[in-house]
Amino acid sequence: MKLKLNYSLLCLMIFTCMAVHGQKKYVMVIHGGAGTILKKNMTAEKEAAYIADLTKALQKGYEAIKAGKTSMDAVEAAIHVMEDSPLFNAGKGSVFTHDGKNEMDAAVMDGKTLSAGSVAGVTVIRNPISAARAVMEKSEHVMMVGAGAEAFAKQSKLEIVDPSYFYTKERWDGLQKAIREDSVKAVLDHGSKKTMKLGTINKDYKFGTVGAVALDKSGNLAAGTSTGGMTNKRYGRVGDAPIIGAGTYANNATAGISCTGWGEFYIRNVVAHDISAMMEYKKMSVADASKAALDKVGKMGGDGGLIAMDKQGHVAMPFNTEGMYRGTVTADGKIEVLIYK
Ligand code: ASP
């Protein structure tokens, strides 16, 4: 009997092959930041709250994919949950700048068209990820910053809030602690320009960014990242999240990627695009390329993690910190959430 290789048969073969080799096909992977996240420092309530919000984000993303929406819709839906949660350093719950403000960065990228959009240093847009999407879809630009980005978001009918909306006591206390430690360092090491400069970059004050990568029914990848940046940041500092190729990248030919960690190192290593390039030019797997890119960050002295997913639904979630809030959902709706190593 002649076997006609049609689409369903091909899908069945791939599925069987994956099942035989014990690989799962994922449709979404998310992160809620990497850092000094240790079980001994976590209360049972706090852990449960993180798990609940990460699960909700994955559910929202999965619902979008299941309903046949685009991977970009799924990314936006999942990130909205985390931006609206005070637990994460994005949207409500963003960290404070040295001047006591919340200045947020976000980016999205579409793996099919290589379209991208981002915003940086925004202070009144409730969901910066939607502003990034609006830049991508409703303007001819890729990146908008500050007041201009906010005016564009207003014009795009996005929800505008008073800056006080983003306040949480925990982040405010975090800023006070960072300022105290900065001044102690300055006193101990007076005259050292390096210490003054690095004073804003305390190991524990730079994490909590959120990100998502999704794969839709049409086989298209999308990635997004949203963050309040680093506690105690100054001078209009912008991290890697809104920089296409550094903290965020997506290409159907390779993978969708969202990074979290010490942004300066991710910018200098162009991490997200580096993963895509290694996959494209060296034919590396998403897991090997992700590990190699993060190793470069580590060697340079940077820390953090990232999520990546290729077009076949393979995921990688490496990090070189104690923990990373992260989770996945498979094509058949199985959700897994992880926090520690
Ligand atoms: N990468 C972000 C930044 O440097 C921080 C983070 O991931 O938490 O702005």
PDB file of C-alpha atoms in Angstrom, residues 85-296:
ATOM      1  CA  SER A  85       1.090  41.078  40.082  1.00  0.00           C
ATOM      2  CA  PRO A  86       3.019  43.011  42.759  1.00  0.00           C
ATOM      3  CA  LEU A  87       5.357  40.027  43.157  1.00  0.00           C
ATOM      4  CA  PHE A  88       7.385  40.691  40.030  1.00  0.00           C
ATOM      5  CA  ASN A  89       9.663  43.523  39.018  1.00  0.00           C
ATOM      6  CA  ALA A  90       7.488  44.617  36.092  1.00  0.00           C
ATOM      7  CA  GLY A  91       4.407  46.843  35.957  1.00  0.00           C
ATOM      8  CA  LYS A  92       2.959  46.981  39.494  1.00  0.00           C
ATOM      9  CA  GLY A  93       5.761  45.968  41.837  1.00  0.00           C
ATOM     10  CA  SER A  94       8.547  47.461  39.717  1.00  0.00           C
ATOM     11  CA  VAL A  95      11.688  48.450  41.570  1.00  0.00           C
ATOM     12  CA  PHE A  96      12.475  52.099  42.343  1.00  0.00           C
ATOM     13  CA  THR A  97      15.119  54.318  40.793  1.00  0.00           C
ATOM     14  CA  HIS A  98      17.506  56.290  42.990  1.00  0.00           C
ATOM     15  CA  ASP A  99      15.072  59.220  42.717  1.00  0.00           C
ATOM     16  CA  GLY A 100      12.191  57.105  44.026  1.00  0.00           C
ATOM     17  CA  LYS A 101      10.447  56.582  40.689  1.00  0.00           C
ATOM     18  CA  ASN A 102       9.402  53.513  38.735  1.00  0.00           C
ATOM     19  CA  GLU A 103      10.876  53.586  35.228  1.00  0.00           C
ATOM     20  CA  MET A 104       9.968  50.551  33.176  1.00  0.00           C
ATOM     21  CA  ASP A 105      11.337  48.919  30.021  1.00  0.00           C
ATOM     22  CA  ALA A 106       9.665  46.333  27.766  1.00  0.00           C
ATOM     23  CA  ALA A 107      10.034  44.699  24.365  1.00  0.00           C
ATOM     24  CA  VAL A 108       8.321  42.244  22.038  1.00  0.00           C
ATOM     25  CA  MET A 109       9.443  40.488  18.882  1.00  0.00           C
ATOM     26  CA  ASP A 110       7.591  38.468  16.281  1.00  0.00           C
ATOM     27  CA  GLY A 111       9.561  35.474  14.994  1.00  0.00           C
ATOM     28  CA  LYS A 112       7.704  35.248  11.694  1.00  0.00           C
ATOM     29  CA  THR A 113       8.221  38.784  10.422  1.00  0.00           C
ATOM     30  CA  LEU A 114      11.141  39.862  12.642  1.00  0.00           C
ATOM     31  CA  SER A 115       9.023  42.879  13.582  1.00  0.00           C
ATOM     32  CA  ALA A 116       9.850  44.275  17.003  1.00  0.00           C
ATOM     33  CA  GLY A 117       8.779  47.033  19.357  1.00  0.00           C
ATOM     34  CA  SER A 118      10.065  48.382  22.637  1.00  0.00           C
ATOM     35  CA  VAL A 119       9.689  51.141  25.207  1.00  0.00           C
ATOM     36  CA  ALA A 120      12.146  52.346  27.831  1.00  0.00           C
ATOM     37  CA  GLY A 121      11.961  54.566  30.881  1.00  0.00           C
ATOM     38  CA  VAL A 122       8.153  54.728  30.951  1.00  0.00           C
ATOM     39  CA  THR A 123       6.404  55.743  34.160  1.00  0.00           C
ATOM     40  CA  VAL A 124       2.626  55.891  33.614  1.00  0.00           C
ATOM     41  CA  ILE A 125       1.740  53.003  31.275  1.00  0.00           C
ATOM     42  CA  ARG A 126       0.000  50.275  33.259  1.00  0.00           C
ATOM     43  CA  ASN A 127       1.205  47.478  30.967  1.00  0.00           C
ATOM     44  CA  PRO A 128       4.475  48.412  29.271  1.00  0.00           C
ATOM     45  CA  ILE A 129       4.433  45.162  27.245  1.00  0.00           C
ATOM     46  CA  SER A 130       1.324  46.430  25.416  1.00  0.00           C
ATOM     47  CA  ALA A 131       3.088  49.704  24.697  1.00  0.00           C
ATOM     48  CA  ALA A 132       5.979  47.745  23.170  1.00  0.00           C
ATOM     49  CA  ARG A 133       3.485  45.837  21.052  1.00  0.00           C
ATOM     50  CA  ALA A 134       1.808  49.079  19.978  1.00  0.00           C
ATOM     51  CA  VAL A 135       5.188  50.485  18.888  1.00  0.00           C
ATOM     52  CA  MET A 136       5.678  47.348  16.785  1.00  0.00           C
ATOM     53  CA  GLU A 137       2.206  47.278  15.269  1.00  0.00           C
ATOM     54  CA  LYS A 138       1.135  50.909  15.095  1.00  0.00           C
ATOM     55  CA  SER A 139       4.308  52.826  14.309  1.00  0.00           C
ATOM     56  CA  GLU A 140       7.169  52.640  11.877  1.00  0.00           C
ATOM     57  CA  HIS A 141       9.668  52.602  14.713  1.00  0.00           C
ATOM     58  CA  VAL A 142      11.169  49.932  16.914  1.00  0.00           C
ATOM     59  CA  MET A 143      11.978  51.791  20.123  1.00  0.00           C
ATOM     60  CA  MET A 144      10.454  54.748  21.964  1.00  0.00           C
ATOM     61  CA  VAL A 145      11.575  56.217  25.273  1.00  0.00           C
ATOM     62  CA  GLY A 146      10.196  58.311  28.140  1.00  0.00           C
ATOM     63  CA  ALA A 147       7.602  61.007  27.542  1.00  0.00           C
ATOM     64  CA  GLY A 148       7.418  60.283  23.808  1.00  0.00           C
ATOM     65  CA  ALA A 149       6.630  56.617  24.421  1.00  0.00           C
ATOM     66  CA  GLU A 150       3.986  57.633  26.966  1.00  0.00           C
ATOM     67  CA  ALA A 151       2.349  60.083  24.542  1.00  0.00           C
ATOM     68  CA  PHE A 152       2.289  57.329  21.932  1.00  0.00           C
ATOM     69  CA  ALA A 153       0.740  54.877  24.424  1.00  0.00           C
ATOM     70  CA  LYS A 154      -1.990  57.429  25.251  1.00  0.00           C
ATOM     71  CA  GLN A 155      -2.660  57.931  21.577  1.00  0.00           C
ATOM     72  CA  SER A 156      -2.840  54.146  21.156  1.00  0.00           C
ATOM     73  CA  LYS A 157      -5.559  54.113  23.855  1.00  0.00           C
ATOM     74  CA  LEU A 158      -3.538  52.086  26.347  1.00  0.00           C
ATOM     75  CA  GLU A 159      -4.352  52.362  30.029  1.00  0.00           C
ATOM     76  CA  ILE A 160      -2.530  55.244  31.702  1.00  0.00           C
ATOM     77  CA  VAL A 161      -2.191  55.269  35.493  1.00  0.00           C
ATOM     78  CA  ASP A 162      -0.859  57.580  38.155  1.00  0.00           C
ATOM     79  CA  PRO A 163       2.789  56.692  38.965  1.00  0.00           C
ATOM     80  CA  SER A 164       1.681  55.800  42.518  1.00  0.00           C
ATOM     81  CA  TYR A 165      -0.090  52.736  41.050  1.00  0.00           C
ATOM     82  CA  PHE A 166       3.297  50.978  40.745  1.00  0.00           C
ATOM     83  CA  TYR A 167       4.237  51.477  44.417  1.00  0.00           C
ATOM     84  CA  THR A 168       4.757  48.483  46.710  1.00  0.00           C
ATOM     85  CA  LYS A 169       6.208  48.745  50.202  1.00  0.00           C
ATOM     86  CA  GLU A 170       8.609  45.892  49.614  1.00  0.00           C
ATOM     87  CA  ARG A 171      10.244  47.603  46.622  1.00  0.00           C
ATOM     88  CA  TRP A 172      10.330  50.930  48.457  1.00  0.00           C
ATOM     89  CA  ASP A 173      12.081  49.306  51.408  1.00  0.00           C
ATOM     90  CA  GLY A 174      14.452  47.666  48.932  1.00  0.00           C
ATOM     91  CA  LEU A 175      15.429  51.098  47.630  1.00  0.00           C
ATOM     92  CA  GLN A 176      16.040  52.452  51.132  1.00  0.00           C
ATOM     93  CA  LYS A 177      18.285  49.466  51.850  1.00  0.00           C
ATOM     94  CA  ALA A 178      20.179  49.923  48.578  1.00  0.00           C
ATOM     95  CA  ILE A 179      20.709  53.625  49.301  1.00  0.00           C
ATOM     96  CA  ARG A 180      21.976  52.833  52.812  1.00  0.00           C
ATOM     97  CA  GLU A 181      24.392  50.219  51.477  1.00  0.00           C
ATOM     98  CA  ASP A 182      25.540  52.606  48.756  1.00  0.00           C
ATOM     99  CA  SER A 183      26.384  55.291  51.290  1.00  0.00           C
ATOM    100  CA  VAL A 184      28.202  52.778  53.472  1.00  0.00           C
ATOM    101  CA  LYS A 185      30.258  51.685  50.481  1.00  0.00           C
ATOM    102  CA  ALA A 186      30.999  55.286  49.554  1.00  0.00           C
ATOM    103  CA  VAL A 187      32.240  55.998  53.078  1.00  0.00           C
ATOM    104  CA  LEU A 188      34.338  52.863  53.249  1.00  0.00           C
ATOM    105  CA  ASP A 189      35.832  53.366  49.869  1.00  0.00           C
ATOM    106  CA  HIS A 190      35.762  57.129  49.458  1.00  0.00           C
ATOM    107  CA  GLY A 191      37.316  58.455  46.336  1.00  0.00           C
ATOM    108  CA  SER A 192      36.930  55.169  44.494  1.00  0.00           C
ATOM    109  CA  LYS A 193      35.088  56.021  41.354  1.00  0.00           C
ATOM    110  CA  LYS A 194      34.518  52.368  40.625  1.00  0.00           C
ATOM    111  CA  THR A 195      32.705  51.731  43.878  1.00  0.00           C
ATOM    112  CA  MET A 196      30.592  54.816  43.424  1.00  0.00           C
ATOM    113  CA  LYS A 197      29.753  53.717  39.940  1.00  0.00           C
ATOM    114  CA  LEU A 198      29.024  50.145  40.915  1.00  0.00           C
ATOM    115  CA  GLY A 199      27.182  51.168  44.041  1.00  0.00           C
ATOM    116  CA  THR A 200      23.912  50.960  42.180  1.00  0.00           C
ATOM    117  CA  ILE A 201      24.558  47.358  41.205  1.00  0.00           C
ATOM    118  CA  ASN A 202      24.161  45.362  44.365  1.00  0.00           C
ATOM    119  CA  LYS A 203      23.933  41.630  43.671  1.00  0.00           C
ATOM    120  CA  ASP A 204      20.445  41.326  45.106  1.00  0.00           C
ATOM    121  CA  TYR A 205      18.823  44.418  43.691  1.00  0.00           C
ATOM    122  CA  LYS A 206      18.639  43.773  40.045  1.00  0.00           C
ATOM    123  CA  PHE A 207      16.320  40.854  39.481  1.00  0.00           C
ATOM    124  CA  GLY A 208      12.631  40.052  39.006  1.00  0.00           C
ATOM    125  CA  THR A 209      12.048  40.841  35.373  1.00  0.00           C
ATOM    126  CA  VAL A 210       9.326  38.872  33.576  1.00  0.00           C
ATOM    127  CA  GLY A 211       9.352  37.294  30.134  1.00  0.00           C
ATOM    128  CA  ALA A 212       7.535  34.856  27.895  1.00  0.00           C
ATOM    129  CA  VAL A 213       8.094  32.931  24.675  1.00  0.00           C
ATOM    130  CA  ALA A 214       5.222  31.226  22.869  1.00  0.00           C
ATOM    131  CA  LEU A 215       4.669  28.984  19.857  1.00  0.00           C
ATOM    132  CA  ASP A 216       1.241  29.157  18.219  1.00  0.00           C
ATOM    133  CA  LYS A 217      -0.758  26.709  16.125  1.00  0.00           C
ATOM    134  CA  SER A 218       0.637  28.198  12.918  1.00  0.00           C
ATOM    135  CA  GLY A 219       4.143  27.421  14.146  1.00  0.00           C
ATOM    136  CA  ASN A 220       5.144  31.028  14.821  1.00  0.00           C
ATOM    137  CA  LEU A 221       7.310  32.109  17.721  1.00  0.00           C
ATOM    138  CA  ALA A 222       7.052  35.349  19.695  1.00  0.00           C
ATOM    139  CA  ALA A 223       9.008  36.668  22.665  1.00  0.00           C
ATOM    140  CA  GLY A 224       8.477  39.468  25.182  1.00  0.00           C
ATOM    141  CA  THR A 225      10.210  40.895  28.249  1.00  0.00           C
ATOM    142  CA  SER A 226       9.056  43.513  30.776  1.00  0.00           C
ATOM    143  CA  THR A 227      10.938  44.992  33.716  1.00  0.00           C
ATOM    144  CA  GLY A 228      11.332  47.774  36.225  1.00  0.00           C
ATOM    145  CA  GLY A 229      15.102  47.366  35.736  1.00  0.00           C
ATOM    146  CA  MET A 230      17.439  47.642  38.701  1.00  0.00           C
ATOM    147  CA  THR A 231      16.771  49.057  42.151  1.00  0.00           C
ATOM    148  CA  ASN A 232      18.552  52.374  42.733  1.00  0.00           C
ATOM    149  CA  LYS A 233      19.319  52.896  39.032  1.00  0.00           C
ATOM    150  CA  ARG A 234      20.216  56.438  38.003  1.00  0.00           C
ATOM    151  CA  TYR A 235      20.706  58.769  35.096  1.00  0.00           C
ATOM    152  CA  GLY A 236      17.993  57.260  32.908  1.00  0.00           C
ATOM    153  CA  ARG A 237      19.733  53.870  32.925  1.00  0.00           C
ATOM    154  CA  VAL A 238      18.162  51.391  30.487  1.00  0.00           C
ATOM    155  CA  GLY A 239      18.761  47.640  30.753  1.00  0.00           C
ATOM    156  CA  ASP A 240      18.845  44.827  28.231  1.00  0.00           C
ATOM    157  CA  ALA A 241      15.116  43.991  28.227  1.00  0.00           C
ATOM    158  CA  PRO A 242      14.014  46.615  25.666  1.00  0.00           C
ATOM    159  CA  ILE A 243      17.108  46.223  23.493  1.00  0.00           C
ATOM    160  CA  ILE A 244      16.281  43.911  20.625  1.00  0.00           C
ATOM    161  CA  GLY A 245      18.925  41.196  20.405  1.00  0.00           C
ATOM    162  CA  ALA A 246      20.194  41.773  23.954  1.00  0.00           C
ATOM    163  CA  GLY A 247      17.330  40.848  26.317  1.00  0.00           C
ATOM    164  CA  THR A 248      14.654  39.956  23.778  1.00  0.00           C
ATOM    165  CA  TYR A 249      14.705  38.279  20.361  1.00  0.00           C
ATOM    166  CA  ALA A 250      12.571  35.960  18.216  1.00  0.00           C
ATOM    167  CA  ASN A 251      13.146  34.347  14.854  1.00  0.00           C
ATOM    168  CA  ASN A 252      11.144  31.428  13.473  1.00  0.00           C
ATOM    169  CA  ALA A 253      14.347  30.117  11.887  1.00  0.00           C
ATOM    170  CA  THR A 254      15.934  29.680  15.311  1.00  0.00           C
ATOM    171  CA  ALA A 255      14.208  30.521  18.610  1.00  0.00           C
ATOM    172  CA  GLY A 256      12.348  32.997  20.786  1.00  0.00           C
ATOM    173  CA  ILE A 257      14.380  34.272  23.738  1.00  0.00           C
ATOM    174  CA  SER A 258      13.785  36.424  26.835  1.00  0.00           C
ATOM    175  CA  CYS A 259      16.575  37.203  29.301  1.00  0.00           C
ATOM    176  CA  THR A 260      16.774  38.281  32.912  1.00  0.00           C
ATOM    177  CA  GLY A 261      19.771  39.283  34.960  1.00  0.00           C
ATOM    178  CA  TRP A 262      22.451  41.911  35.162  1.00  0.00           C
ATOM    179  CA  GLY A 263      21.442  43.837  32.069  1.00  0.00           C
ATOM    180  CA  GLU A 264      24.751  45.468  31.259  1.00  0.00           C
ATOM    181  CA  PHE A 265      26.324  42.050  30.652  1.00  0.00           C
ATOM    182  CA  TYR A 266      23.428  40.946  28.480  1.00  0.00           C
ATOM    183  CA  ILE A 267      23.765  44.075  26.372  1.00  0.00           C
ATOM    184  CA  ARG A 268      27.534  43.664  25.960  1.00  0.00           C
ATOM    185  CA  ASN A 269      27.128  40.001  24.987  1.00  0.00           C
ATOM    186  CA  VAL A 270      24.047  40.622  22.822  1.00  0.00           C
ATOM    187  CA  VAL A 271      22.806  37.449  24.476  1.00  0.00           C
ATOM    188  CA  ALA A 272      19.433  36.823  22.844  1.00  0.00           C
ATOM    189  CA  HIS A 273      20.738  37.324  19.326  1.00  0.00           C
ATOM    190  CA  ASP A 274      23.871  35.377  20.157  1.00  0.00           C
ATOM    191  CA  ILE A 275      21.711  32.320  20.894  1.00  0.00           C
ATOM    192  CA  SER A 276      19.844  32.761  17.628  1.00  0.00           C
ATOM    193  CA  ALA A 277      23.123  33.201  15.703  1.00  0.00           C
ATOM    194  CA  MET A 278      24.696  30.096  17.222  1.00  0.00           C
ATOM    195  CA  MET A 279      21.622  28.104  16.237  1.00  0.00           C
ATOM    196  CA  GLU A 280      21.580  29.536  12.737  1.00  0.00           C
ATOM    197  CA  TYR A 281      25.264  29.481  11.854  1.00  0.00           C
ATOM    198  CA  LYS A 282      26.571  26.621  13.961  1.00  0.00           C
ATOM    199  CA  LYS A 283      23.408  24.529  13.896  1.00  0.00           C
ATOM    200  CA  MET A 284      23.455  24.249  17.669  1.00  0.00           C
ATOM    201  CA  SER A 285      20.398  23.091  19.620  1.00  0.00           C
ATOM    202  CA  VAL A 286      18.426  25.647  21.623  1.00  0.00           C
ATOM    203  CA  ALA A 287      19.728  24.068  24.841  1.00  0.00           C
ATOM    204  CA  ASP A 288      23.408  24.146  23.815  1.00  0.00           C
ATOM    205  CA  ALA A 289      23.231  27.660  22.378  1.00  0.00           C
ATOM    206  CA  SER A 290      21.435  28.990  25.482  1.00  0.00           C
ATOM    207  CA  LYS A 291      24.010  27.435  27.785  1.00  0.00           C
ATOM    208  CA  ALA A 292      26.927  28.730  25.697  1.00  0.00           C
ATOM    209  CA  ALA A 293      25.531  32.280  25.673  1.00  0.00           C
ATOM    210  CA  LEU A 294      24.917  32.291  29.424  1.00  0.00           C
ATOM    211  CA  ASP A 295      28.421  30.914  30.034  1.00  0.00           C
ATOM    212  CA  LYS A 296      29.851  33.974  28.264  1.00  0.00           C
TER     213      LYS A 296
END
